[in-house]
Each structure stands twice: as structure tokens, then as C-alpha cells.
Coordinates of C-alpha atoms in Angstrom, one line a residue:
Chain A
X1 CA 123.2 98.5 114.4
X2 CA 123.7 100.8 111.5
X3 CA 121.8 103.5 109.6
X4 CA 120.2 100.9 107.3
X5 CA 118.7 99.1 110.1
X6 CA 117.4 102.2 111.9
X7 CA 116.0 103.5 108.6
X8 CA 114.4 100.0 108.0
X9 CA 112.8 100.0 111.5
X10 CA 111.5 103.4 110.7
X11 CA 109.9 102.4 107.7
X12 CA 108.4 99.5 109.3
X13 CA 107.1 101.7 112.3
X14 CA 105.1 103.5 109.8
X15 CA 104.3 100.5 107.7
X16 CA 101.0 101.8 106.3
X17 CA 102.4 105.0 104.9
X18 CA 105.5 103.2 103.7
X19 CA 103.4 100.7 101.9
X20 CA 101.3 103.5 100.4
X21 CA 104.4 105.1 99.0
X22 CA 106.0 102.0 97.7
X23 CA 102.9 100.8 96.2
X24 CA 102.4 103.9 94.2
X25 CA 106.2 103.8 93.4
X26 CA 105.7 100.2 92.1
X27 CA 102.7 101.1 90.4
X28 CA 104.2 103.8 88.3
X29 CA 107.3 101.6 87.5
X30 CA 105.2 98.7 86.6
X31 CA 103.2 100.8 83.8
X32 CA 106.4 102.4 82.3
X33 CA 108.3 99.0 82.4
X34 CA 105.5 97.3 80.7
X35 CA 105.2 100.0 78.1
X36 CA 108.7 99.9 77.5
X37 CA 109.0 96.3 77.0
X38 CA 105.9 96.1 74.8
X39 CA 107.3 99.0 72.7
X40 CA 110.7 97.0 72.2
X41 CA 109.0 93.8 71.6
X42 CA 106.6 95.1 69.0
X43 CA 109.2 97.3 67.4
X44 CA 111.5 94.2 67.2
X45 CA 108.8 91.8 66.0
X46 CA 107.7 94.2 63.5
X47 CA 110.9 95.4 62.0
X48 CA 112.3 92.0 62.1
X49 CA 109.7 90.5 60.0
X50 CA 109.4 93.3 57.5
X51 CA 113.0 93.4 56.5
X52 CA 113.7 93.4 52.9
X53 CA 109.9 93.4 51.8
X54 CA 109.5 96.9 49.9
X55 CA 106.1 96.4 48.9
X56 CA 103.2 93.9 49.3
X57 CA 100.9 93.4 46.4
X58 CA 97.4 92.1 47.0
X59 CA 93.8 92.4 46.5
X60 CA 92.3 96.1 46.9
X61 CA 91.2 96.7 50.5
X62 CA 93.0 98.1 53.6
X63 CA 96.7 98.4 52.9
X64 CA 97.4 97.9 56.7
X65 CA 95.4 94.7 56.7
X66 CA 97.1 93.4 53.7
X67 CA 100.6 94.2 55.3
X68 CA 99.4 92.6 58.8
X69 CA 98.0 89.5 57.0
X70 CA 100.9 88.9 54.5
X71 CA 104.0 90.0 56.4
X72 CA 103.1 89.4 60.1
X73 CA 100.4 86.7 59.5
X74 CA 97.9 88.2 62.0
X75 CA 94.9 89.8 60.2
X76 CA 92.9 88.2 57.6
X77 CA 93.9 88.9 53.8
X78 CA 92.0 91.5 51.8
X79 CA 91.0 88.7 49.3
X80 CA 92.8 86.8 46.3
X81 CA 94.4 87.9 43.2
X82 CA 94.7 86.0 39.8
X83 CA 97.9 84.3 39.4
X84 CA 98.0 85.4 35.7
X85 CA 97.8 89.1 36.7
X86 CA 100.3 88.8 39.3
X87 CA 102.7 87.0 37.0
X88 CA 102.4 90.0 34.5
X89 CA 103.3 92.4 37.2
X90 CA 106.4 90.7 38.2
X91 CA 107.8 90.8 34.9
X92 CA 108.0 94.6 35.4
X93 CA 111.6 95.6 35.3
X94 CA 111.3 97.5 38.5
X95 CA 110.9 94.4 40.5
X96 CA 113.8 92.4 41.5
X97 CA 112.0 89.6 43.4
X98 CA 108.4 88.6 44.1
X99 CA 107.5 85.8 46.5
X100 CA 103.9 84.5 46.1
X101 CA 101.8 83.7 49.2
X102 CA 98.5 81.7 49.3
X103 CA 96.8 81.9 52.5
X104 CA 93.5 80.1 53.4
X105 CA 94.0 77.1 55.5
X106 CA 95.3 76.3 58.9
X107 CA 96.5 73.5 61.0
X108 CA 95.3 73.7 64.7
X109 CA 95.4 77.5 64.3
X110 CA 98.9 77.6 62.7
X111 CA 98.8 79.2 59.2
X112 CA 99.6 77.0 56.2
X113 CA 101.3 79.2 53.7
X114 CA 101.6 78.2 50.1
X115 CA 104.8 79.9 48.9
X116 CA 108.3 78.9 47.1
X117 CA 111.8 78.5 48.3
X118 CA 112.4 82.3 48.3
X119 CA 110.4 82.7 51.3
X120 CA 112.6 80.4 53.3
X121 CA 115.6 82.2 51.9
X122 CA 114.0 85.5 52.8
X123 CA 113.5 84.9 56.4
X124 CA 116.9 83.0 56.8
X125 CA 115.1 79.9 57.7
X126 CA 117.0 76.9 57.7
X127 CA 116.2 73.2 58.1
X128 CA 116.8 71.6 61.4
X129 CA 115.8 68.3 59.9
X130 CA 114.4 66.7 56.5
X131 CA 114.3 68.5 53.3
X132 CA 112.6 71.5 52.0
X133 CA 109.3 71.1 50.2
X134 CA 109.4 70.2 46.3
X135 CA 106.1 68.5 45.5
X136 CA 102.6 69.5 46.3
X137 CA 101.6 68.6 49.7
X138 CA 105.0 68.5 51.0
X139 CA 105.0 70.5 54.2
X140 CA 107.8 72.2 55.9
X141 CA 106.9 73.1 59.5
X142 CA 108.0 76.1 61.6
X143 CA 110.1 75.6 64.8
X144 CA 107.3 76.7 67.2
X145 CA 104.7 74.8 65.1
X146 CA 106.7 71.6 65.4
X147 CA 107.2 72.0 69.2
X148 CA 103.7 72.8 69.9
X149 CA 101.5 70.7 67.7
X150 CA 104.3 67.8 68.0
X151 CA 104.4 67.4 64.2
X152 CA 107.5 65.5 63.1
X153 CA 109.0 64.4 59.9
X154 CA 106.8 62.0 57.9
X155 CA 103.6 62.8 59.8
X156 CA 100.7 63.4 57.7
X157 CA 98.0 66.1 58.5
X158 CA 95.0 67.7 57.0
X159 CA 94.6 71.4 56.9
X160 CA 91.5 73.0 57.9
X161 CA 89.8 75.8 56.0
X162 CA 90.3 79.3 57.6
X163 CA 92.9 81.0 59.4
X164 CA 92.0 80.4 62.9
X165 CA 90.6 77.5 64.9
X166 CA 88.6 74.8 63.6
X167 CA 87.1 75.2 60.1
X168 CA 86.1 72.5 57.7
X169 CA 88.9 70.0 57.4
X170 CA 90.4 69.0 54.1
X171 CA 90.3 65.4 54.9
X172 CA 90.9 64.0 51.4
X173 CA 94.4 65.3 50.8
X174 CA 96.8 65.2 53.5
X175 CA 100.1 67.1 53.8
X176 CA 103.2 65.3 54.5
X177 CA 105.9 66.7 56.7
X178 CA 109.2 66.6 54.8
X179 CA 111.2 69.2 56.9
X180 CA 111.2 71.0 60.2
X181 CA 112.8 74.5 60.3
X182 CA 115.2 75.7 62.9
X183 CA 114.1 78.7 64.9
X184 CA 114.7 81.7 62.9
X185 CA 113.1 84.1 65.4
X186 CA 110.9 85.3 62.7
X187 CA 107.3 84.8 61.5
X188 CA 108.5 81.8 59.7
X189 CA 108.5 79.8 63.2
X190 CA 104.8 79.9 63.6
X191 CA 103.9 78.7 59.9
X192 CA 103.5 75.7 57.9
X193 CA 105.1 76.3 54.5
X194 CA 104.2 74.4 51.4
X195 CA 104.4 75.0 47.6
X196 CA 101.6 77.1 46.1
X197 CA 100.6 74.2 44.0
X198 CA 99.5 72.3 47.4
X199 CA 97.0 75.0 48.1
X200 CA 95.6 74.9 44.7
X201 CA 95.2 71.1 44.5
X202 CA 93.5 71.0 47.8
X203 CA 91.1 73.5 46.9
X204 CA 90.5 72.4 43.2
X205 CA 89.5 69.0 44.9
X206 CA 87.1 70.7 47.2
X207 CA 85.5 72.8 44.5
X208 CA 85.0 69.6 42.5
X209 CA 83.0 67.9 45.2
X210 CA 81.3 71.1 46.5
X211 CA 80.9 73.9 44.0
X212 CA 80.1 76.3 46.7
X213 CA 83.3 76.7 48.3
X214 CA 85.0 80.0 47.8
X215 CA 88.0 79.1 45.7
X216 CA 90.8 80.0 48.2
X217 CA 89.9 82.1 51.0
X218 CA 87.0 82.1 53.1
X219 CA 86.8 85.6 53.7
X220 CA 87.6 86.3 57.2
X221 CA 84.9 89.4 57.1
X222 CA 82.4 86.7 57.3
X223 CA 81.7 86.3 61.0
X224 CA 81.2 82.7 61.1
X225 CA 84.3 80.6 62.1
X226 CA 81.8 77.7 62.7
X227 CA 82.2 74.8 60.5
X228 CA 81.0 75.9 57.1
X229 CA 78.0 74.0 56.0
X230 CA 79.2 71.8 53.0
X231 CA 78.2 73.8 50.1
X232 CA 75.3 75.9 51.4
X233 CA 74.1 78.2 49.0
X234 CA 73.6 80.8 51.8
X235 CA 77.4 81.2 52.4
X236 CA 78.0 81.8 48.9
X237 CA 75.5 84.8 48.9
X238 CA 77.2 86.0 52.0
X239 CA 80.4 86.5 50.3
X240 CA 79.6 87.7 46.7
X241 CA 83.0 89.3 45.7
X242 CA 84.8 86.1 46.6
X243 CA 82.5 83.6 44.9
X244 CA 82.4 85.8 42.0
X245 CA 85.9 85.3 41.5
X246 CA 85.6 81.8 42.4
X247 CA 83.4 81.1 39.3
X248 CA 85.9 82.1 36.9
X249 CA 88.6 81.0 39.4
X250 CA 91.7 79.5 37.7
X251 CA 94.7 79.9 39.8
X252 CA 94.8 82.4 42.6
X253 CA 97.3 83.7 45.2
X254 CA 96.8 85.8 48.0
X255 CA 99.7 88.2 48.0
X256 CA 103.1 89.0 46.6
X257 CA 105.9 90.2 48.7
X258 CA 108.0 92.4 46.4
X259 CA 111.4 93.7 46.5
X260 CA 112.3 96.4 44.1
X261 CA 115.2 97.3 42.1
X262 CA 115.7 101.0 43.1
X263 CA 114.4 103.1 45.9
X264 CA 112.5 105.3 43.5
X265 CA 110.5 102.2 42.5
X266 CA 109.1 102.1 46.0
X267 CA 107.2 105.3 45.4
X268 CA 106.5 104.8 41.4
X269 CA 105.3 101.4 41.5
X270 CA 102.4 101.4 44.1
X271 CA 101.2 104.4 42.4
X272 CA 101.2 102.5 39.1
X273 CA 99.6 99.5 40.6
X274 CA 96.9 101.2 42.6
X275 CA 95.8 103.5 39.6
X276 CA 95.9 101.0 36.8
X277 CA 94.9 97.6 38.0
X278 CA 92.5 95.9 40.2
X279 CA 95.5 95.0 42.7
X280 CA 96.9 97.3 45.3
X281 CA 100.5 97.7 46.3
X282 CA 101.1 98.6 50.0
X283 CA 104.4 99.8 51.5
X284 CA 105.2 97.9 55.0
X285 CA 107.3 100.8 56.1
X286 CA 104.7 103.3 55.7
X287 CA 101.9 101.2 57.0
X288 CA 103.7 100.0 60.0
X289 CA 104.7 103.6 60.8
X290 CA 101.1 104.5 60.6
X291 CA 100.4 101.7 62.9
X292 CA 102.8 102.9 65.5
X293 CA 101.9 106.6 65.3
X294 CA 98.3 105.3 66.1
X295 CA 99.4 103.3 69.1
X296 CA 102.1 105.7 70.1
X297 CA 99.2 108.1 71.0
X298 CA 98.0 105.8 73.4
X299 CA 101.5 104.8 74.7
X300 CA 102.5 108.4 75.3
X301 CA 99.3 109.1 77.3
X302 CA 99.9 106.0 79.4
X303 CA 103.5 107.0 79.9
X304 CA 102.5 110.4 81.4
X305 CA 99.9 109.0 83.6
X306 CA 102.6 106.6 85.0
X307 CA 105.0 109.4 85.4
X308 CA 102.4 111.3 87.4
X309 CA 101.9 108.3 89.4
X310 CA 105.6 108.1 90.2
X311 CA 105.7 111.7 91.1
X312 CA 102.7 111.3 93.4
X313 CA 104.7 108.6 95.1
X314 CA 107.4 111.0 95.6
X315 CA 105.0 113.5 97.2
X316 CA 103.7 110.8 99.4
X317 CA 107.3 110.0 100.5
X318 CA 107.7 113.6 101.1
X319 CA 104.4 114.1 103.3
X320 CA 105.1 110.9 105.2
X321 CA 108.7 112.0 106.2
X322 CA 107.6 115.6 106.5
X323 CA 105.0 114.5 109.2
X324 CA 107.1 112.0 111.0
X325 CA 109.9 114.4 111.2
X326 CA 107.7 116.9 113.0
X327 CA 107.0 114.2 115.4
X328 CA 110.6 113.1 115.7
X329 CA 112.3 116.3 116.2
X330 CA 113.0 115.3 119.8
X331 CA 114.2 111.9 118.5
X332 CA 116.7 113.6 116.1
X333 CA 118.0 116.0 118.7
X334 CA 118.7 112.9 120.9
X335 CA 120.5 111.2 118.5
X336 CA 122.4 114.4 117.7
X337 CA 123.3 114.7 121.6
X338 CA 124.4 111.1 121.5
X339 CA 126.9 111.7 118.9
X340 CA 125.4 111.5 115.6
X341 CA 126.3 114.3 113.1
X342 CA 123.8 116.3 111.1
X343 CA 124.9 114.8 108.0
X344 CA 124.5 111.3 109.4
X345 CA 120.9 111.9 110.3
X346 CA 120.3 113.4 106.8
X347 CA 121.7 110.3 105.3
X348 CA 119.4 108.4 107.7
X349 CA 116.4 110.2 106.2
X350 CA 117.5 109.9 102.7
X351 CA 117.9 106.2 103.2
X352 CA 114.1 106.0 103.9
X353 CA 113.3 107.6 100.6
X354 CA 116.1 105.5 98.8
X355 CA 114.6 102.3 100.2
X356 CA 111.1 103.1 99.2
X357 CA 112.3 103.9 95.7
X358 CA 114.3 100.8 95.3
X359 CA 111.5 98.5 96.7
X360 CA 109.0 100.2 94.6
X361 CA 111.4 99.8 91.6
X362 CA 112.0 96.2 92.2
X363 CA 108.4 95.5 92.9
X364 CA 107.4 97.4 89.8
X365 CA 109.9 95.5 87.5
X366 CA 108.7 92.2 89.0
X367 CA 104.9 93.2 88.5
X368 CA 105.7 94.2 84.9
X369 CA 107.3 90.9 84.1
X370 CA 104.3 89.2 85.5
X371 CA 102.0 91.3 83.6
X372 CA 104.0 90.6 80.6
X373 CA 103.8 86.8 81.1
X374 CA 100.1 87.0 81.5
X375 CA 99.8 89.3 78.5
X376 CA 102.2 87.3 76.5
X377 CA 100.3 84.1 77.0
X378 CA 97.2 86.0 75.7
X379 CA 99.3 87.2 72.6
X380 CA 100.5 83.7 72.2
X381 CA 97.0 82.3 72.0
X382 CA 95.7 84.9 69.6
X383 CA 98.6 85.8 67.2
X384 CA 101.3 83.0 67.9
X385 CA 103.8 85.7 68.7
X386 CA 106.0 85.3 71.8
X387 CA 106.7 88.2 74.1
X388 CA 109.4 87.8 76.4
X389 CA 111.9 90.0 78.4
X390 CA 113.5 88.5 81.5
X391 CA 116.6 91.0 81.1
X392 CA 116.4 94.7 82.0
X393 CA 116.2 97.0 79.1
X394 CA 118.5 99.9 79.1
X395 CA 115.6 102.3 79.4
X396 CA 114.9 100.6 82.7
X397 CA 118.2 101.7 84.0
X398 CA 117.1 105.3 83.3
X399 CA 113.8 104.5 85.0
X400 CA 115.9 103.1 88.1
X401 CA 117.8 106.3 88.0
X402 CA 114.6 108.6 87.8
X403 CA 112.9 106.6 90.6
X404 CA 115.9 106.8 92.8
X405 CA 116.3 110.6 92.2
X406 CA 112.7 111.0 92.9
X407 CA 112.9 109.2 96.3
X408 CA 116.0 111.0 97.2
X409 CA 114.5 114.4 96.4
X410 CA 111.3 113.6 98.1
X411 CA 113.4 112.7 101.2
X412 CA 115.7 115.5 101.0
X413 CA 113.5 118.3 101.1
X414 CA 112.0 117.6 104.4
X415 CA 115.1 116.2 105.8
X416 CA 116.8 119.5 105.4
X417 CA 115.0 120.4 108.7
X418 CA 117.7 118.4 110.5
X419 CA 120.3 121.3 109.9
X420 CA 117.8 123.6 111.6
X421 CA 117.4 121.7 114.8
X422 CA 118.5 123.4 117.9
X423 CA 119.5 120.5 119.9
X424 CA 119.6 122.2 123.4
X425 CA 116.3 124.0 122.9
X426 CA 114.6 120.8 121.6
X427 CA 115.7 118.6 124.3
X428 CA 114.8 121.4 127.0
X429 CA 111.2 121.8 125.7
X430 CA 109.1 119.2 127.4
Chain B
X1 CA 136.2 114.5 136.8
X2 CA 134.5 117.5 135.9
X3 CA 135.4 121.1 136.6
X4 CA 133.9 124.5 135.5
X5 CA 135.5 128.1 136.0
X6 CA 133.5 131.4 135.6
X7 CA 130.9 130.0 133.3
X8 CA 128.4 132.4 131.8
X9 CA 125.7 132.0 129.2
X10 CA 123.2 134.3 127.7
X11 CA 120.1 133.6 125.5
X12 CA 119.6 137.4 125.1
X13 CA 121.3 140.4 126.7
X14 CA 118.6 140.5 129.3
X15 CA 118.6 137.0 129.9
X16 CA 122.1 136.3 131.2
X17 CA 123.2 133.5 133.6
X18 CA 126.4 133.7 135.7
X19 CA 127.2 130.2 137.1
X20 CA 129.0 129.4 140.3
X21 CA 132.1 127.3 139.8
X22 CA 131.2 123.5 140.0
X23 CA 133.6 120.6 140.7
X24 CA 132.8 117.1 140.7
X25 CA 135.4 114.6 141.2
X26 CA 135.5 111.0 139.9
X27 CA 133.2 108.7 141.8
X28 CA 131.4 111.4 143.5
X29 CA 128.0 112.8 143.3
X30 CA 126.7 116.4 143.2
X31 CA 123.4 117.8 143.4
X32 CA 122.7 121.0 141.7
X33 CA 119.5 122.5 143.0
X34 CA 117.3 125.5 142.0
X35 CA 113.8 126.7 141.3
X36 CA 112.7 126.7 137.7
X37 CA 114.2 129.7 135.4
X38 CA 117.4 129.5 137.4
X39 CA 119.1 128.0 134.5
X40 CA 119.5 124.4 135.8
X41 CA 119.1 122.9 132.4
X42 CA 121.0 125.5 130.7
X43 CA 124.1 124.6 133.1
X44 CA 123.6 120.9 132.4
X45 CA 123.5 121.6 128.6
X46 CA 126.7 123.6 129.0
X47 CA 128.3 120.7 130.9
X48 CA 127.1 118.5 128.1
X49 CA 128.4 120.7 125.5
X50 CA 125.0 121.1 124.0
X51 CA 125.5 124.6 124.4
X52 CA 128.5 126.9 124.0
X53 CA 129.4 129.1 127.0
X54 CA 129.7 132.8 126.6
X55 CA 132.8 132.8 128.6
X56 CA 134.4 130.5 131.1
X57 CA 136.0 127.2 131.1
X58 CA 134.8 123.5 131.2
X59 CA 137.3 120.7 131.9
X60 CA 136.3 117.1 131.6
X61 CA 139.0 114.5 132.4
X62 CA 141.7 117.0 131.9
X63 CA 140.5 118.2 128.5
X64 CA 139.4 121.8 128.1
X65 CA 136.2 121.7 126.2
X66 CA 136.4 125.1 124.7
X67 CA 139.4 123.9 122.7
X68 CA 137.5 121.1 120.8
X69 CA 136.2 121.5 117.2
X70 CA 132.8 121.0 116.7
X71 CA 133.4 117.4 115.3
X72 CA 135.6 116.6 118.2
X73 CA 133.1 117.9 120.6
X74 CA 130.3 115.5 119.2
X75 CA 132.5 112.7 119.5
X76 CA 133.8 113.7 122.9
X77 CA 130.4 114.0 124.4
X78 CA 129.4 110.7 122.8
X79 CA 132.3 108.9 124.3
X80 CA 132.6 110.6 127.8
X81 CA 129.4 112.0 128.7
X82 CA 126.2 110.0 129.5
X83 CA 123.1 112.1 129.6
X84 CA 119.8 111.0 131.7
X85 CA 116.7 113.2 130.7
X86 CA 113.7 114.3 132.6
X87 CA 111.5 112.3 130.4
X88 CA 113.4 109.5 128.6
X89 CA 113.1 109.8 124.8
X90 CA 114.1 106.8 122.6
X91 CA 114.0 106.1 118.9
X92 CA 110.4 105.1 118.9
X93 CA 110.8 102.6 116.0
X94 CA 113.5 100.6 117.6
X95 CA 113.4 97.9 120.4
X96 CA 114.7 98.7 124.0
X97 CA 118.0 96.7 123.0
X98 CA 118.4 98.7 119.8
X99 CA 118.1 101.9 121.5
X100 CA 120.8 100.8 124.0
X101 CA 123.0 99.7 121.2
X102 CA 122.4 102.9 119.4
X103 CA 124.4 104.6 122.0
X104 CA 127.4 102.5 121.0
X105 CA 127.0 102.9 117.3
X106 CA 126.6 106.8 117.6
X107 CA 129.7 107.0 119.6
X108 CA 131.5 104.9 116.9
X109 CA 131.9 101.9 119.1
X110 CA 131.0 98.2 118.3
X111 CA 127.8 97.1 119.6
X112 CA 128.2 95.7 123.1
X113 CA 125.3 93.3 123.4
X114 CA 126.6 91.8 126.7
X115 CA 126.9 95.0 128.5
X116 CA 123.1 96.0 127.4
X117 CA 122.1 92.6 128.8
X118 CA 124.2 93.1 132.0
X119 CA 122.8 96.7 132.5
X120 CA 119.2 95.4 131.8
X121 CA 119.6 92.6 134.2
X122 CA 121.1 95.1 136.9
X123 CA 118.4 97.8 136.2
X124 CA 115.6 95.2 136.1
X125 CA 114.2 95.4 132.6
X126 CA 115.8 92.4 131.0
X127 CA 112.6 91.0 130.2
X128 CA 111.6 93.9 128.1
X129 CA 114.7 94.1 125.9
X130 CA 112.9 93.1 122.7
X131 CA 109.9 95.3 123.3
X132 CA 109.3 99.0 121.8
X133 CA 110.1 101.5 124.4
X134 CA 106.5 102.8 124.3
X135 CA 105.2 99.7 125.8
X136 CA 107.1 100.3 129.0
X137 CA 105.9 102.2 132.2
X138 CA 107.5 105.5 132.9
X139 CA 109.7 104.1 135.7
X140 CA 110.9 101.3 133.4
X141 CA 111.6 104.0 130.6
X142 CA 113.7 106.1 133.0
X143 CA 115.7 102.9 134.0
X144 CA 116.3 102.2 130.2
X145 CA 117.3 105.8 129.9
X146 CA 120.0 105.4 132.7
X147 CA 121.2 102.1 131.1
X148 CA 121.6 104.0 127.9
X149 CA 123.7 106.8 129.4
X150 CA 125.8 104.0 130.9
X151 CA 126.4 101.8 127.7
X152 CA 129.7 103.6 126.9
X153 CA 131.1 103.6 130.5
X154 CA 130.7 107.4 130.4
X155 CA 133.2 109.3 132.8
X156 CA 130.6 111.9 133.6
X157 CA 127.0 111.2 134.0
X158 CA 124.7 114.2 133.8
X159 CA 121.0 113.7 134.9
X160 CA 118.3 116.3 134.3
X161 CA 115.4 115.9 136.7
X162 CA 115.8 112.2 136.4
X163 CA 113.0 111.6 139.3
X164 CA 110.6 114.5 139.1
X165 CA 108.2 112.4 137.2
X166 CA 108.2 109.3 139.1
X167 CA 106.5 108.3 142.3
X168 CA 108.2 107.8 145.7
X169 CA 109.1 104.2 145.0
X170 CA 110.5 104.7 141.5
X171 CA 112.1 107.9 142.6
X172 CA 113.9 106.0 145.2
X173 CA 114.9 103.2 143.0
X174 CA 116.3 105.4 140.1
X175 CA 118.2 107.5 142.6
X176 CA 119.9 104.4 143.9
X177 CA 120.5 102.9 140.6
X178 CA 122.1 106.0 139.2
X179 CA 124.5 106.4 142.1
X180 CA 125.3 102.6 142.1
X181 CA 126.0 102.4 138.4
X182 CA 128.2 105.8 138.7
X183 CA 130.0 104.1 141.5
X184 CA 130.7 101.1 139.4
X185 CA 132.3 102.9 136.6
X186 CA 133.8 105.4 139.1
X187 CA 132.1 108.3 137.1
X188 CA 131.4 111.8 138.3
X189 CA 127.6 112.0 138.7
X190 CA 125.9 115.4 138.4
X191 CA 122.0 115.7 139.2
X192 CA 120.2 118.7 138.3
X193 CA 116.8 119.0 140.2
X194 CA 114.2 120.7 142.2
X195 CA 113.1 117.4 143.6
X196 CA 113.3 117.8 147.5
X197 CA 113.3 114.0 147.8
X198 CA 116.9 113.8 146.4
X199 CA 118.3 116.3 148.8
X200 CA 118.4 114.0 151.8
X201 CA 120.2 111.4 149.6
X202 CA 123.2 113.4 148.2
X203 CA 125.9 115.0 150.5
X204 CA 127.2 117.5 148.1
X205 CA 124.8 120.2 147.0
X206 CA 125.1 123.5 145.2
X207 CA 122.1 126.0 144.8
X208 CA 121.5 128.2 141.8

């Protein structure tokens, strides 16, 4: 027999109202915790992958799209740019380093990225086995791609046209896996890397046999992900901009990841490029900031709603205790007459609020992790990004404190009535 | 052993009680009779230290209760005085057994399950120990109330109208059990009542 047991018995005795209070508490905690994790994971993923890239240069279009496509590999690229023009730009003294990217194909939904060794260095990706790519059609496979598709050293595979799902397969030229990357916890984990030349080679071939193929990129703007009809004239018309470039196409890339020499160049270079060329330069920092500002508005709103739910849960604890205390006045007087001190009974009631808060918190955290697992699978399927957080975030410690404070406060207010009970009179009434 | 001297109490200046001296030795039963409004319950609450007397002295087992601090009073009551109420009240969320053990816990003793089972056996509700108190009949509840008062082997048992809500059979049974159990631990038993049925059972009586 102890206070905990009595409190617990009291909670169970009014199971429904305890359940309601606990449920509200859990719901609020779930939403807040889920928001915290998502925010943390998104920020982490986004800042990790942007590191060191000051600018991205690509075809004109939405700067945010360009960033999402070339750094995070989640959106479709804005188009292609002629290699010659790109090369001319990289000779600018303001540019310290430029990494070319050529997108357009995938293997089982994992993007094949034509690039050079600097890309590996940039993301600190090291080889787990094999060698790096040297010749066209060599492929280095990201850790996650290797794990999930089963590609191993020496395997040959054909890329499919497009960036997601099943496109037209480039059956004639096959890639050969020469290396597998160790996990670097960056975007490189989910990519298949190959020299830029591989991409050119494959698409030259295609163009030879079917003139209608757009040079590199089947523009994602075209809604059809269905197997593209071999050289149908219709498709060519559907994508005039791209096919126009395809006619005179020599060699093209999708984007350049650029590091500049000095901070000032981050401001001057984009302006020069955007004003004076057919290309655009976008700053990851600015675009991601913009994205977070847009998202942040929604996140904030949700956070306020969740806080409101927690407060309502507190009110529900308050009402429930207030009502039961009116009914239990005699019970309280009885326990006082049996040797309980008022402080002890006060503690007994606080314990009820505390228990609801703790149960709500634990259930909420469990629910949020469950929600994250479901959400994570979704994100994984669609974007190949992992979401995982099995540890408690520091902010969740604060959330625990807040929840407990609300539980205690909600219990304390009605429980102060304990100190006003007149034992003799309460026992004599009846 | 219980003794009072020159006990007075007033709720308001108009409503003042002067009580006759009361003495009840160990293993003795005293009946305090009186119509409603004569301060029966007030006297009982004074004896139980639930009220502080305006003047006068209460001595239980040689301890002058007026000298105790508030905290010591609470502990003294829990350990030495067993209270039986007119309508037994319990902590509704707890089982019968837990309500008995609660008396141990609140008095600062270890839970004495054996004693609880023994009393339940003796008072005839051992098959109800795991039930909630609200599932019991009034007579059964009153017996559980008595068992609770006996859990800490109190030196003084105070009963406030313990039989007034009971039918004749139950009245008989409760009165006998009270006397029997008080005798067993050698406690002083003070019953405050207006129930005429008890008059014939108890020798020593005081009228207010």
C-alpha cells in the first residue's frame, strides 16, 4: 500500500475520464514530437548535403527546383546546359571548383549521376570495395543502393530513361559496377555515380537509333512516366524546348555544383550569370531558407494546435479532479482522520495529474515514433531519404517538463481544496 | 483507558457545550446517550481529536492530548484510536482489503495482511475482500468499518451511531462484534448513540 497505488486505483476507478485526459495529452505530445523530429531530420539532411556548395548553375527555371534536383536529387532538373557554355563559365576566376552533374537515367528508381571524382571527394564518400570509376560505363554504387538493389562488384546493369520508376531501358550499353561506396550519410548513399561520359555515350547511341529521343533529359514536366514510345514524333512535339536543344546537341550536362573563391562572389556571380547568359545560378542557402520559411509557417501553426491540445488535456485533468474531489470530500476527510496529513493527500492528487501527464507523454512519444516509421517508409519510397530517430531529442526533454508541469498544475489547482476541508464537519455531515 | 475532565466546546458563543466528565477503563464499554443536538458527535470528535476542546482535558493511556502538536495528534489518533462511523465510508476506488490496509499505511505501519484476513474471517466478510466496498450490503460495510478501526489494535474504540442504520439482526451482530473485538485487544469502547436497542446491552451509560 502506498500513494502510488491509491492514485492508480483512483485513475482506474474513473477510467473513462482518465483515458480522455491521457489521450489528449498523448495526442498533443505526438504532434509536437513528430514536428520536432521532422524538423530536425529535414534540417539535418538538408544542411548536410548542401555543405560546401555555394552555387548551383543550371538551365533557367525555378531556382528552388534546380537546387532540389541537383543537390538533394529529389526534384526533376530544370533542363540541360551545353557543356561548352558551362566550361566557359568555370574558367571564371571567381570559381574555385565546379562539379558537373549529368542526370537523366535511373536504375530501379535510384538516380544514375554522371559526374567526376570531385563529387565523391565533396561528399566525403569512400569506397567500401572496388575502385572508383575511370572509364565510361564504370559505375560506383552508393551504400544504400547496393543494399537495396543487390548490385555488387562486377554486376552489369542497364539504366532506364527518366528519374523514377520504369522508363525505357537502355539495353544496348550496360554499366559495370566497379565500386561500392561506404555509407557516408549523405545523398551519395542513394546514387549510382558514373563518369559524365557514360551518360553521353548512352544517349548518343540512343539518338543514333532513334532520332526522336531528347538528348539527355526526358523533361519531368511531361506527365507521362509510361514507357516512352520508341521515337514517336508526338513526344518530340510535347517537349519543344528540350528537343530543340537536342537538334544541335553536342555535349550537355544538367548542372554544375560550384564553390566560389570568396564570399563576395556568392552575390556577384549569380547576378552576372542570371543577367548575361542563358543559364541561371541559384544559391542553396537562400533557396533552402526560402523553403523552410514556407514550411515553417505550416509547422508553427501545427505546433500551436498541438500546444492547445495539451492545454485542453490539462483542463480535462483539472475538471476531472475537481469533480471527483467534490464527490470525494468525505473520502479525504476520512483519510485525514485515519492519520493522513494534508500534504500527503495533496501529493496523492498531484500524483494523479503526474501519472496522466507521464502516461500521455510516453504514449505520445511512442505514437510519434510509430508515425515517423510510417511516414519514413513513405518518404523512403518516394525520395529515398531515410527518416529515423529512436533517441529522444533534447527538445523532447523540454516537452516532458512542459507536460509534467501542465499535469501538476492542473492537479494542484483543484487539490488545494484539501487544505480547506474541515474534518469534523465533513465527517459529521451525513 | 480514556478520561476527560471539564470538557467544553463552542461552535459559536451561543452554541456552547459543557460535557460531563467521561471515563472508560481498558476493556470496558461505555454508552453515551442523548437526543440529536445534544453534542453527541461533537463529544466523540473531541475524544477522537478531530476537534480541539475550548477548555478541559482529555487523557488517553496517560497522554494528555492537549499537549500534543498538530502532527503528533494526527499520528497519535491513527495509532491509538479506532473510529467507527454511522455510515461507513471508504476510499471507493480501493478494494475491501486495501481499505483495511490503508489504516496500516496511514498510521505509518507495515501492511498487516494476516490481521486483515483474520478480522475479515471473524467479522464474516472474508469472501468479499477483493470486492469494491460499494458492492457490499450496509451491514457488511459496517462490519468492514469495524475491522478497519481494529486494524492497528487501537487502545480506544469510538463508535458514532454504529447501529442506527441497521435492522435488528445486523444491529445485534454489529454490537456483539464491537464488544467482542474491543475485549480481544483490551480496548476501551465508547459508543455514542440514540439507538434504544443498545441500551439493554451495555451496563455503563451516560446521558447528555
